[in-house]
Amino acid sequence: MYIKQIEIRELRMRLLQPFETSFGVTQERRIVLVKATAGGSTGYGEVTAGEGPYYSYETCETAWHVLRDFIIPRAIGKEIVRAADFSGLVRGIRGHNMAKAGLETALWDLEARLRTVALWKFLGGTRKRIDCGVSIGIQPSIDTLLKKIDAELQSGYRRIKIKIKPGLDVEVVRQVRAAFPKILLMVDANSSYTLADVRLFKEMEMYNVMMFEQPLSHEDMLDHAELQKEIDTPICLDESIHSAEDARKAIRIGACKIINIKLGRVGGYAEARAVHNVCRDNGIPVWCGGMLESGVGRLHNVALSSLENFSLPGDVSASARYWVEDIVHPPVEVSAEGQITQRDLTPGFYVKDDLIQRLTVRSEIFSV
Ligand code: OSB
Ligand code: MG
């Protein structure tokens, strides 16, 4: 693929509802899209960085800078035989995985289109339908939370994830379990606890929690291994895993029994597959995490979830849970059974150019 043109574009999109985690509240999303052109075809990727450096150090602004000044100059005008070779081009640029993934995923989309094969098949996926869960942000009251959960279950979702933070944990989990005795329930702490809180996790595990997602520091693995020794409930790492090497080490020391894979966090498909394979080879199930993506990032998550070891429902849910109107057509939809069906190759583009144009606040084009 001779990379002729790359465009980056920032969109403002307002979430239907504010999303609260232990980091804070998000409603106005800044979405950075990457469009890559070669051989008369185009591929799209999304940078999944947040507005502020809370989930990770990356932000939309750092990603724009690193893409414009370091990543794109290494790709533009180059002959990239396979999207899988992209990591070689950016070797030496430390970190900034979300910025890298924005372009890397666009190249995979582009290569699949040039080969006229659906992306999920090109990736080697086998799951034509994927099981979906939802991630529900911290709510103003337990009553609101229970109503939200009820609505999501009515829509068909197969697993409920709630966010916890110090002060809003054991009692919330107790009440959710009392109201919904049988559901698959997991909690995500987004790194907000320490080993001093072991007792809290022991209390929460009495309510049959599927897994505790990232209970401790985003930079830690050792303390997670200590915590995992104290509890039977699997720990699932999110923030701590940036590569297949991280996954190997976490598994080796017993820091987790499940891993959440996010394309942005690990730098794209090549590394996501490598993490998936390390986990598969060690009997560790994985699931696909979400970052409040627009349809572009959402469709990438759907495709990634087709790989065999994505055996747990992910945070991949319908466009309509987030947006009045999504930028892809058709929007991502979830069946009454709580599943999303992979889409086969769409002729031409699948993005709504007019809507994207209207939502754009800035764009930059790089060509040879
Ligand atoms: O920790 O999984 C997380 C959103 C933003 C940042 C981090 C996380 C999340 C979510 C939302 O949980 C998942 C989604 O519905 O996109
Ligand atoms: Mg998480």
Short mmCIF file of C-alpha atoms and ligand atoms in Angstrom, two decimals:
data_model
loop_
_atom_site.label_atom_id
_atom_site.label_comp_id
_atom_site.label_asym_id
_atom_site.label_seq_id
_atom_site.Cartn_x
_atom_site.Cartn_y
_atom_site.Cartn_z
CA MET A 1 0.00 0.00 0.00
CA TYR A 2 1.52 3.26 -1.11
CA ILE A 3 0.25 5.72 1.53
CA LYS A 4 -0.80 8.69 -0.50
CA GLN A 5 -2.75 10.74 1.98
CA ILE A 6 -3.56 10.83 5.68
CA GLU A 7 -6.13 13.13 7.19
CA ILE A 8 -6.72 13.80 10.87
CA ARG A 9 -9.91 15.42 11.99
CA GLU A 10 -11.37 16.41 15.31
CA LEU A 11 -15.10 16.13 15.91
CA ARG A 12 -17.19 17.30 18.84
CA MET A 13 -19.88 14.82 19.78
CA ARG A 14 -22.17 15.13 22.78
CA LEU A 15 -22.95 11.92 24.66
CA LEU A 16 -26.67 11.35 25.23
CA GLN A 17 -25.90 11.08 28.93
CA PRO A 18 -22.94 12.13 31.05
CA PHE A 19 -20.59 9.23 31.85
CA GLU A 20 -19.07 9.25 35.34
CA THR A 21 -16.14 7.17 36.57
CA SER A 22 -13.70 7.53 39.46
CA PHE A 23 -11.80 9.95 37.13
CA GLY A 24 -14.69 12.39 36.71
CA VAL A 25 -17.57 13.13 34.35
CA THR A 26 -17.52 13.20 30.51
CA GLN A 27 -20.28 14.47 28.27
CA GLU A 28 -18.69 16.46 25.46
CA ARG A 29 -16.46 14.06 23.54
CA ARG A 30 -13.59 15.18 21.34
CA ILE A 31 -13.24 12.46 18.71
CA VAL A 32 -10.08 12.34 16.60
CA LEU A 33 -10.51 10.38 13.37
CA VAL A 34 -7.71 9.22 11.10
CA LYS A 35 -8.38 8.62 7.40
CA ALA A 36 -5.72 6.88 5.32
CA THR A 37 -5.77 6.64 1.52
CA ALA A 38 -3.91 4.23 -0.78
CA GLY A 39 -4.65 2.59 -4.11
CA GLY A 40 -7.90 4.55 -4.47
CA SER A 41 -9.27 3.09 -1.22
CA THR A 42 -9.73 4.62 2.20
CA GLY A 43 -9.57 3.31 5.75
CA TYR A 44 -10.71 4.92 9.00
CA GLY A 45 -9.39 4.72 12.52
CA GLU A 46 -10.25 6.49 15.78
CA VAL A 47 -7.96 7.82 18.47
CA THR A 48 -9.52 6.69 21.74
CA ALA A 49 -7.73 9.17 24.01
CA GLY A 50 -9.85 11.07 26.48
CA GLU A 51 -10.28 14.82 26.81
CA GLY A 52 -8.03 14.85 29.88
CA PRO A 53 -5.08 12.71 31.08
CA TYR A 54 -7.02 10.59 33.57
CA TYR A 55 -7.52 7.11 32.17
CA SER A 56 -4.03 7.41 30.66
CA TYR A 57 -1.56 10.23 30.07
CA GLU A 58 -2.71 10.62 26.47
CA THR A 59 -5.27 13.25 25.50
CA CYS A 60 -6.83 14.22 22.16
CA GLU A 61 -4.35 17.09 22.07
CA THR A 62 -1.21 14.97 22.71
CA ALA A 63 -2.41 12.45 20.13
CA TRP A 64 -2.87 15.20 17.54
CA HIS A 65 0.64 16.49 18.21
CA VAL A 66 2.30 13.07 18.14
CA LEU A 67 0.40 12.00 15.01
CA ARG A 68 1.14 15.23 13.13
CA ASP A 69 4.79 15.65 14.15
CA PHE A 70 6.07 12.08 14.56
CA ILE A 71 3.78 9.26 13.43
CA ILE A 72 2.33 10.54 10.16
CA PRO A 73 5.72 11.74 8.80
CA ARG A 74 6.95 8.14 9.12
CA ALA A 75 4.03 6.71 7.17
CA ILE A 76 3.21 9.23 4.46
CA GLY A 77 4.61 8.42 1.02
CA LYS A 78 5.76 5.02 2.25
CA GLU A 79 5.07 1.65 0.75
CA ILE A 80 3.58 -0.32 3.65
CA VAL A 81 3.21 -3.90 2.51
CA ARG A 82 0.92 -4.88 5.36
CA ALA A 83 -0.84 -3.01 8.12
CA ALA A 84 0.81 -5.58 10.40
CA ASP A 85 4.18 -3.98 9.56
CA PHE A 86 3.14 -0.61 11.00
CA SER A 87 4.81 -1.22 14.37
CA GLY A 88 8.20 -1.24 12.60
CA LEU A 89 7.59 2.31 11.37
CA VAL A 90 6.88 3.73 14.81
CA ARG A 91 9.47 1.77 16.72
CA GLY A 92 11.34 4.33 18.75
CA ILE A 93 8.33 6.48 19.46
CA ARG A 94 7.73 5.64 23.07
CA GLY A 95 4.22 5.15 24.36
CA HIS A 96 1.39 7.18 22.80
CA ASN A 97 -0.34 3.95 21.91
CA MET A 98 -3.71 5.60 21.31
CA ALA A 99 -2.20 7.99 18.77
CA LYS A 100 -0.47 5.04 17.05
CA ALA A 101 -3.64 2.93 17.11
CA GLY A 102 -5.61 5.71 15.39
CA LEU A 103 -3.47 5.27 12.28
CA GLU A 104 -2.77 1.55 12.69
CA THR A 105 -6.45 0.62 12.77
CA ALA A 106 -7.10 2.86 9.74
CA LEU A 107 -4.39 0.93 7.86
CA TRP A 108 -6.01 -2.42 8.77
CA ASP A 109 -9.36 -1.13 7.55
CA LEU A 110 -7.67 0.12 4.39
CA GLU A 111 -5.81 -3.13 3.74
CA ALA A 112 -8.97 -5.21 4.24
CA ARG A 113 -10.80 -2.97 1.74
CA LEU A 114 -7.97 -3.22 -0.80
CA ARG A 115 -8.16 -7.01 -0.45
CA THR A 116 -11.98 -6.86 -0.61
CA VAL A 117 -12.41 -8.92 2.52
CA ALA A 118 -14.36 -8.02 5.65
CA LEU A 119 -12.05 -6.72 8.36
CA TRP A 120 -13.09 -9.33 10.95
CA LYS A 121 -12.29 -12.15 8.52
CA PHE A 122 -9.02 -10.51 7.54
CA LEU A 123 -8.09 -10.44 11.23
CA GLY A 124 -8.73 -14.17 11.44
CA GLY A 125 -11.89 -13.81 13.50
CA THR A 126 -14.37 -16.64 13.89
CA ARG A 127 -17.18 -15.03 15.91
CA LYS A 128 -19.84 -13.90 13.45
CA ARG A 129 -21.96 -12.74 16.41
CA ILE A 130 -20.47 -11.28 19.55
CA ASP A 131 -21.97 -11.14 23.03
CA CYS A 132 -22.42 -7.66 24.41
CA GLY A 133 -22.32 -6.16 27.86
CA VAL A 134 -22.74 -2.59 29.02
CA SER A 135 -20.64 -0.32 31.17
CA ILE A 136 -22.79 1.90 33.37
CA GLY A 137 -21.24 5.01 34.84
CA ILE A 138 -21.59 6.10 38.46
CA GLN A 139 -25.20 7.26 39.00
CA PRO A 140 -26.60 10.02 41.20
CA SER A 141 -28.44 7.44 43.33
CA ILE A 142 -28.71 3.68 43.72
CA ASP A 143 -32.32 3.94 42.62
CA THR A 144 -31.29 5.50 39.29
CA LEU A 145 -28.65 2.80 38.89
CA LEU A 146 -31.17 0.00 39.45
CA LYS A 147 -33.51 1.55 36.86
CA LYS A 148 -30.65 1.84 34.36
CA ILE A 149 -29.65 -1.78 34.86
CA ASP A 150 -33.24 -2.88 34.40
CA ALA A 151 -33.49 -0.97 31.10
CA GLU A 152 -30.23 -2.46 29.78
CA LEU A 153 -31.37 -5.99 30.66
CA GLN A 154 -34.68 -5.30 28.86
CA SER A 155 -32.65 -4.34 25.79
CA GLY A 156 -30.98 -7.75 25.88
CA TYR A 157 -27.50 -7.02 27.22
CA ARG A 158 -25.87 -10.08 28.72
CA ARG A 159 -23.57 -8.62 31.31
CA ILE A 160 -23.71 -5.53 33.47
CA LYS A 161 -20.61 -3.63 34.52
CA ILE A 162 -20.91 -0.94 37.13
CA LYS A 163 -18.29 1.58 38.13
CA ILE A 164 -17.22 1.84 41.75
CA LYS A 165 -15.06 4.29 43.67
CA PRO A 166 -14.13 4.64 47.35
CA GLY A 167 -17.33 5.36 49.27
CA LEU A 168 -19.56 3.98 46.50
CA ASP A 169 -18.74 0.29 46.49
CA VAL A 170 -19.89 -2.47 48.87
CA GLU A 171 -23.33 -1.03 49.53
CA VAL A 172 -23.92 -0.37 45.83
CA VAL A 173 -22.90 -3.92 44.90
CA ARG A 174 -25.04 -5.34 47.72
CA GLN A 175 -28.14 -3.51 46.52
CA VAL A 176 -27.61 -4.33 42.86
CA ARG A 177 -27.21 -8.01 43.70
CA ALA A 178 -30.30 -7.94 45.93
CA ALA A 179 -32.36 -6.44 43.09
CA PHE A 180 -30.91 -8.71 40.37
CA PRO A 181 -29.95 -12.05 41.96
CA LYS A 182 -28.97 -13.82 38.74
CA ILE A 183 -27.31 -11.35 36.37
CA LEU A 184 -23.68 -11.45 35.27
CA LEU A 185 -22.35 -8.53 37.29
CA MET A 186 -18.86 -7.07 37.32
CA VAL A 187 -17.33 -3.93 38.77
CA ASP A 188 -14.68 -1.55 37.44
CA ALA A 189 -12.72 0.53 39.95
CA ASN A 190 -10.53 2.39 37.41
CA SER A 191 -7.46 2.16 39.66
CA SER A 192 -9.05 3.89 42.65
CA TYR A 193 -8.08 1.51 45.50
CA THR A 194 -4.93 0.32 47.27
CA LEU A 195 -3.89 -2.87 49.07
CA ALA A 196 -5.19 -1.26 52.27
CA ASP A 197 -8.68 -1.98 50.86
CA VAL A 198 -8.43 -5.80 50.69
CA ARG A 199 -11.30 -6.09 53.18
CA LEU A 200 -13.64 -4.17 50.85
CA PHE A 201 -12.94 -6.60 48.01
CA LYS A 202 -13.55 -9.55 50.33
CA GLU A 203 -16.90 -8.05 51.22
CA MET A 204 -17.84 -7.38 47.60
CA GLU A 205 -16.96 -10.89 46.51
CA MET A 206 -19.74 -12.21 48.72
CA TYR A 207 -22.18 -10.80 46.15
CA ASN A 208 -21.03 -13.06 43.35
CA VAL A 209 -19.11 -10.60 41.22
CA MET A 210 -17.75 -11.99 37.91
CA MET A 211 -14.53 -9.99 38.14
CA PHE A 212 -12.96 -6.88 39.64
CA GLU A 213 -11.62 -4.70 36.85
CA GLN A 214 -8.45 -2.70 37.57
CA PRO A 215 -8.92 -2.31 41.32
CA LEU A 216 -5.41 -0.93 41.99
CA SER A 217 -2.94 1.51 40.45
CA HIS A 218 -2.65 1.87 36.68
CA GLU A 219 1.11 1.31 36.98
CA ASP A 220 0.94 -1.68 39.27
CA MET A 221 1.09 -5.43 38.80
CA LEU A 222 2.68 -6.64 42.05
CA ASP A 223 -0.02 -5.38 44.37
CA HIS A 224 -2.66 -6.84 42.07
CA ALA A 225 -0.92 -10.21 42.47
CA GLU A 226 -1.07 -9.75 46.26
CA LEU A 227 -4.76 -8.89 46.10
CA GLN A 228 -5.48 -11.81 43.77
CA LYS A 229 -3.96 -14.17 46.39
CA GLU A 230 -6.47 -12.87 48.94
CA ILE A 231 -9.62 -13.25 46.84
CA ASP A 232 -11.20 -15.94 44.64
CA THR A 233 -12.97 -13.51 42.31
CA PRO A 234 -10.85 -12.98 39.19
CA ILE A 235 -9.05 -9.67 38.81
CA CYS A 236 -9.27 -8.27 35.27
CA LEU A 237 -6.54 -5.83 34.27
CA ASP A 238 -7.32 -2.86 32.04
CA GLU A 239 -5.08 0.22 32.59
CA SER A 240 -1.97 -1.85 33.53
CA ILE A 241 -1.69 -3.76 30.25
CA HIS A 242 -0.08 -1.95 27.29
CA SER A 243 1.48 -4.87 25.41
CA ALA A 244 1.76 -8.62 25.07
CA GLU A 245 4.86 -8.41 27.26
CA ASP A 246 2.81 -6.75 30.01
CA ALA A 247 0.21 -9.49 29.65
CA ARG A 248 2.86 -12.21 29.89
CA LYS A 249 4.31 -10.70 33.05
CA ALA A 250 0.93 -10.08 34.68
CA ILE A 251 -0.08 -13.68 34.03
CA ARG A 252 3.27 -15.02 35.21
CA ILE A 253 3.03 -13.32 38.61
CA GLY A 254 -0.68 -14.01 39.04
CA ALA A 255 -1.79 -10.36 38.86
CA CYS A 256 -5.00 -11.23 36.98
CA LYS A 257 -7.13 -14.07 35.67
CA ILE A 258 -8.81 -12.06 32.88
CA ILE A 259 -7.62 -9.24 30.61
CA ASN A 260 -9.64 -6.47 28.98
CA ILE A 261 -8.13 -5.58 25.59
CA LYS A 262 -8.52 -2.09 24.15
CA LEU A 263 -7.08 -1.32 20.72
CA GLY A 264 -5.99 2.17 21.74
CA ARG A 265 -4.31 1.15 24.98
CA VAL A 266 -2.12 -1.45 23.27
CA GLY A 267 -1.38 0.53 20.06
CA GLY A 268 -3.57 -1.27 17.53
CA TYR A 269 -4.53 -4.64 16.07
CA ALA A 270 -1.09 -6.22 15.82
CA GLU A 271 -0.45 -5.84 19.55
CA ALA A 272 -4.09 -6.56 20.46
CA ARG A 273 -3.77 -9.90 18.67
CA ALA A 274 -0.47 -10.57 20.40
CA VAL A 275 -2.09 -9.91 23.81
CA HIS A 276 -5.01 -12.12 22.77
CA ASN A 277 -2.60 -14.93 21.83
CA VAL A 278 -0.55 -14.75 25.04
CA CYS A 279 -3.79 -14.91 27.01
CA ARG A 280 -5.17 -17.79 24.93
CA ASP A 281 -1.96 -19.78 25.34
CA ASN A 282 -2.19 -19.35 29.12
CA GLY A 283 -5.89 -20.10 29.48
CA ILE A 284 -6.76 -16.48 30.28
CA PRO A 285 -10.04 -15.27 28.73
CA VAL A 286 -10.21 -11.76 27.26
CA TRP A 287 -12.95 -9.29 26.39
CA CYS A 288 -13.03 -6.06 24.44
CA GLY A 289 -13.14 -2.83 26.41
CA GLY A 290 -14.65 0.44 25.23
CA MET A 291 -13.64 4.10 25.38
CA LEU A 292 -16.95 5.82 24.57
CA GLU A 293 -16.10 5.55 20.87
CA SER A 294 -17.91 6.94 17.87
CA GLY A 295 -19.08 4.38 15.32
CA VAL A 296 -15.63 4.19 13.74
CA GLY A 297 -13.89 3.00 16.90
CA ARG A 298 -16.97 0.96 17.80
CA LEU A 299 -16.84 -1.00 14.53
CA HIS A 300 -13.15 -1.70 15.12
CA ASN A 301 -14.05 -3.07 18.56
CA VAL A 302 -16.72 -5.26 17.00
CA ALA A 303 -14.22 -6.65 14.49
CA LEU A 304 -11.57 -7.30 17.16
CA SER A 305 -14.12 -9.16 19.28
CA SER A 306 -14.44 -11.78 16.52
CA LEU A 307 -11.18 -13.44 17.63
CA GLU A 308 -11.72 -16.79 19.34
CA ASN A 309 -10.43 -15.99 22.84
CA PHE A 310 -12.84 -13.05 23.24
CA SER A 311 -14.99 -15.48 25.18
CA LEU A 312 -16.55 -13.02 27.64
CA PRO A 313 -19.09 -10.29 26.75
CA GLY A 314 -17.31 -6.99 26.11
CA ASP A 315 -18.14 -3.31 26.65
CA VAL A 316 -19.19 -3.12 23.02
CA SER A 317 -22.72 -1.82 22.81
CA ALA A 318 -25.12 -0.07 20.44
CA SER A 319 -24.52 3.38 18.93
CA ALA A 320 -27.91 4.43 20.32
CA ARG A 321 -26.65 4.13 23.92
CA TYR A 322 -24.23 6.99 23.24
CA TRP A 323 -25.29 9.16 20.33
CA VAL A 324 -28.38 10.83 18.88
CA GLU A 325 -26.89 10.03 15.48
CA ASP A 326 -23.72 8.01 14.97
CA ILE A 327 -21.26 8.80 12.18
CA VAL A 328 -21.40 5.32 10.62
CA HIS A 329 -24.24 3.81 8.68
CA PRO A 330 -25.95 1.66 9.52
CA PRO A 331 -25.36 2.43 13.22
CA VAL A 332 -24.09 -0.38 15.46
CA GLU A 333 -27.14 -2.31 16.62
CA VAL A 334 -27.64 -4.95 19.26
CA SER A 335 -30.20 -7.74 18.85
CA ALA A 336 -32.84 -8.63 21.44
CA GLU A 337 -30.48 -11.49 22.39
CA GLY A 338 -27.74 -8.99 23.24
CA GLN A 339 -25.53 -9.66 20.23
CA ILE A 340 -23.90 -7.66 17.46
CA THR A 341 -23.47 -9.29 14.04
CA GLN A 342 -20.24 -8.66 12.15
CA ARG A 343 -20.73 -6.66 9.01
CA ASP A 344 -19.51 -7.98 5.73
CA LEU A 345 -17.61 -5.73 3.40
CA THR A 346 -19.56 -2.58 2.69
CA PRO A 347 -19.16 -1.28 -0.86
CA GLY A 348 -17.78 2.24 -0.80
CA PHE A 349 -17.73 4.14 2.44
CA TYR A 350 -19.55 3.33 5.60
CA VAL A 351 -19.13 6.74 7.22
CA LYS A 352 -21.55 9.66 6.99
CA ASP A 353 -19.35 12.26 5.33
CA ASP A 354 -21.86 15.10 5.66
CA LEU A 355 -22.42 14.55 9.36
CA ILE A 356 -18.67 14.21 9.95
CA GLN A 357 -18.14 17.47 8.12
CA ARG A 358 -20.72 19.23 10.28
CA LEU A 359 -19.21 17.93 13.53
CA THR A 360 -15.62 18.77 12.55
CA VAL A 361 -13.83 21.53 14.48
CA ARG A 362 -10.41 21.13 12.84
CA SER A 363 -8.67 18.97 10.26
CA GLU A 364 -5.26 18.60 8.71
CA ILE A 365 -4.30 16.79 5.51
CA PHE A 366 -0.89 15.28 4.81
CA SER A 367 -0.11 14.14 1.29
CA VAL A 368 2.91 13.27 -0.80
O1 OSB B 1 -12.34 1.69 32.25
O2 OSB B 1 -13.39 0.63 30.77
C1 OSB B 1 -13.05 1.70 31.26
C2 OSB B 1 -14.76 4.61 29.42
C3 OSB B 1 -13.74 5.52 29.37
C4 OSB B 1 -12.53 5.21 29.96
C5 OSB B 1 -12.34 3.98 30.60
C6 OSB B 1 -13.38 3.04 30.63
C7 OSB B 1 -14.61 3.38 30.05
C8 OSB B 1 -15.78 2.51 30.09
C9 OSB B 1 -16.83 2.74 29.04
O3 OSB B 1 -15.97 1.69 30.94
C10 OSB B 1 -16.92 1.63 28.06
C11 OSB B 1 -17.80 2.04 26.90
O4 OSB B 1 -19.01 1.85 27.02
O5 OSB B 1 -17.29 2.54 25.89
MG MG B 2 -11.86 -0.30 32.78
#
